[in-house]
Coordinates of N, CA and C in Angstrom, one line a residue:
M29 N 23.7 22.9 72.1 CA 22.4 22.2 72.5 C 22.0 22.2 73.9
E30 N 23.1 22.1 74.9 CA 22.7 22.2 76.3 C 22.2 23.4 76.7
T31 N 22.9 24.6 76.1 CA 22.4 26.0 76.4 C 20.9 26.1 76.0
V32 N 20.5 25.5 74.9 CA 19.0 25.7 74.5 C 18.1 24.9 75.5
L33 N 18.5 23.8 75.7 CA 17.7 22.9 76.8 C 17.6 23.6 78.2
I34 N 18.7 24.2 78.5 CA 18.6 25.0 79.9 C 17.6 26.2 79.7
I35 N 17.8 26.9 78.6 CA 16.8 28.0 78.5 C 15.3 27.6 78.4
V36 N 15.2 26.5 77.8 CA 13.8 25.8 77.6 C 13.3 25.5 79.0
E37 N 14.2 24.8 79.8 CA 13.7 24.4 81.1 C 13.6 25.6 82.0
F38 N 14.2 26.7 81.8 CA 13.9 28.0 82.6 C 12.5 28.5 82.3
I39 N 12.3 28.6 80.9 CA 11.1 29.1 80.5 C 9.8 28.2 81.0
L40 N 9.9 27.0 80.9 CA 9.0 26.0 81.3 C 8.7 26.1 82.9
A41 N 9.8 26.3 83.6 CA 9.7 26.5 85.0 C 8.9 27.8 85.3
I42 N 9.3 28.8 84.9 CA 8.5 30.1 84.9 C 7.0 30.0 84.5
V43 N 6.9 29.3 83.4 CA 5.5 29.3 83.1 C 4.6 28.3 84.0
M44 N 5.2 27.4 84.5 CA 4.7 26.4 85.4 C 4.3 27.1 86.7
I45 N 5.3 27.9 87.2 CA 5.0 28.7 88.4 C 3.9 29.6 88.2
G46 N 3.8 30.3 87.1 CA 2.7 31.2 86.8 C 1.5 30.6 86.8
L47 N 1.2 29.4 86.1 CA 0.0 28.7 85.9 C -0.5 28.2 87.3
V48 N 0.3 27.7 88.1 CA 0.0 27.3 89.5 C -0.3 28.5 90.4
M49 N 0.2 29.6 90.2 CA -0.1 30.8 91.0 C -1.6 31.4 90.5
V50 N -2.0 31.2 89.3 CA -3.1 31.8 88.8 C -4.4 30.8 89.1
Q51 N -4.0 29.6 89.5 CA -5.2 28.7 89.8 C -5.9 29.1 91.1
Q52 N -7.2 28.7 91.1 CA -7.9 28.9 92.2 C -7.7 27.8 93.5
S53 N -7.7 28.3 94.6 CA -7.4 27.3 95.9 C -8.7 26.4 95.7
K54 N -8.2 25.0 96.1 CA -9.3 24.1 96.4 C -9.6 23.9 97.7
S55 N -9.1 24.4 98.7 CA -9.3 24.2 100.1 C -10.7 25.1 100.3
D56 N -11.5 24.6 101.1 CA -12.7 25.2 101.5 C -12.6 25.9 103.0
G57 N -11.4 25.7 103.6 CA -11.3 26.2 104.9 C -12.1 25.4 105.9
L58 N -12.8 26.1 106.8 CA -13.6 25.4 107.8 C -15.0 24.6 107.3
K59 N -15.3 25.0 106.1 CA -16.4 24.4 105.4 C -16.2 23.0 105.2
G60 N -15.1 22.5 104.9 CA -14.8 21.1 104.8 C -15.0 20.3 106.1
L61 N -14.8 21.0 107.1 CA -15.0 20.2 108.5 C -16.5 20.1 108.8
T62 N -17.4 21.1 108.4 CA -18.7 21.1 108.7 C -19.7 20.5 107.8
G63 N -19.0 19.8 106.8 CA -19.7 19.2 105.6 C -19.9 20.1 104.4
G64 N -19.4 21.3 104.5 CA -19.6 22.2 103.3 C -20.9 22.3 102.9
S65 N -20.9 22.8 101.5 CA -22.3 23.1 100.9 C -22.5 22.0 99.9
G66 N -23.5 21.3 100.0 CA -23.8 20.1 99.1 C -24.7 20.4 97.8
Q67 N -24.6 21.8 97.6 CA -25.5 22.3 96.5 C -24.9 21.9 95.2
D68 N -25.4 21.6 94.3 CA -25.0 21.4 92.7 C -25.3 22.5 91.9
T69 N -24.4 23.6 91.7 CA -24.8 24.6 91.0 C -24.4 24.3 89.3
F70 N -24.7 25.2 88.7 CA -24.5 25.2 87.1 C -23.1 25.2 86.9
F71 N -22.2 25.9 87.7 CA -20.9 25.9 87.6 C -20.1 24.6 88.0
S72 N -20.7 23.9 89.2 CA -20.1 22.8 89.5 C -20.5 21.5 88.5
K73 N -21.4 21.7 87.8 CA -21.8 20.7 86.9 C -21.1 20.8 85.5
N74 N -20.8 22.1 85.1 CA -20.1 22.3 83.8 C -18.6 22.7 84.2
R75 N -18.0 22.1 85.0 CA -16.7 22.5 85.5 C -15.6 22.2 84.2
T76 N -15.8 21.3 83.4 CA -15.0 20.8 82.4 C -14.8 21.9 81.2
R77 N -15.8 22.9 81.2 CA -15.9 23.7 80.2 C -15.3 25.1 80.7
T78 N -15.0 25.3 81.7 CA -14.4 26.5 82.4 C -13.1 26.7 82.2
G79 N -12.5 28.1 82.4 CA -11.3 28.5 82.4 C -10.5 27.7 83.4
E80 N -11.1 27.3 84.6 CA -10.3 26.6 85.5 C -9.8 25.2 85.0
A81 N -10.6 24.5 84.1 CA -10.2 23.1 83.6 C -9.2 23.4 82.4
L82 N -9.2 24.6 81.7 CA -8.1 24.8 80.7 C -6.8 25.1 81.4
L83 N -6.8 25.8 82.7 CA -5.6 26.2 83.4 C -5.0 24.8 83.8
K84 N -5.9 23.8 84.3 CA -5.5 22.5 84.8 C -4.8 21.8 83.8
R85 N -5.5 21.8 82.4 CA -4.9 21.0 81.4 C -3.5 21.7 81.0
L86 N -3.4 22.9 80.9 CA -2.2 23.5 80.6 C -1.2 23.2 81.5
T87 N -1.3 23.1 82.9 CA -0.5 22.8 83.9 C 0.1 21.5 83.8
V88 N -0.7 20.5 83.5 CA -0.3 19.2 83.2 C 0.6 19.1 82.1
I89 N 0.2 19.7 80.9 CA 1.0 19.8 79.7 C 2.3 20.3 79.9
V90 N 2.5 21.6 80.7 CA 3.7 22.1 80.8 C 4.5 21.1 81.9
A91 N 3.9 20.5 82.8 CA 4.6 19.6 83.7 C 5.2 18.5 83.0
I92 N 4.5 17.8 82.0 CA 5.1 16.8 81.2 C 6.3 17.4 80.3
L93 N 6.1 18.6 79.8 CA 7.0 18.9 79.0 C 8.4 19.3 79.7
F94 N 8.2 19.7 81.0 CA 9.3 20.1 82.0 C 10.0 18.7 82.3
A95 N 9.4 17.8 82.7 CA 9.8 16.4 82.9 C 10.6 15.8 81.9
V96 N 10.1 15.9 80.6 CA 10.8 15.3 79.4 C 12.0 16.1 79.1
N97 N 11.9 17.4 79.2 CA 13.1 18.2 79.1 C 14.2 17.9 80.1
T98 N 13.8 17.7 81.4 CA 14.8 17.3 82.3 C 15.6 16.0 82.0
I99 N 14.8 15.0 81.6 CA 15.2 13.7 81.3 C 16.1 13.8 80.2
V100 N 15.9 14.5 78.9 CA 16.6 14.8 77.8 C 18.1 15.6 78.3
M101 N 18.0 16.5 79.3 CA 19.1 17.1 79.6 C 20.0 16.2 80.4
N102 N 19.5 15.4 81.1 CA 20.3 14.2 81.8 C 20.9 13.3 81.0
I103 N 20.4 12.9 79.8 CA 20.8 12.0 78.9 C 22.0 12.7 78.1
I104 N 21.9 13.9 77.8 CA 22.9 14.6 77.1 C 23.9 15.0 77.9

């Protein structure tokens, strides 16, 4: 049982690293200091329907599974 949990933990860690690496950076660089661009584009209004939102949800789900798996490993 412990071996299975360790393997699952390893797989979840690799998946989480991959998901975080694929996501787009949120920093605007120097644009944030100068006020940035205040334009509302179609993309910014429909951000919940994009692949970016899907990656964010998947990252949260994998992080929760990782935490639960870690707790179960510590209990056993």
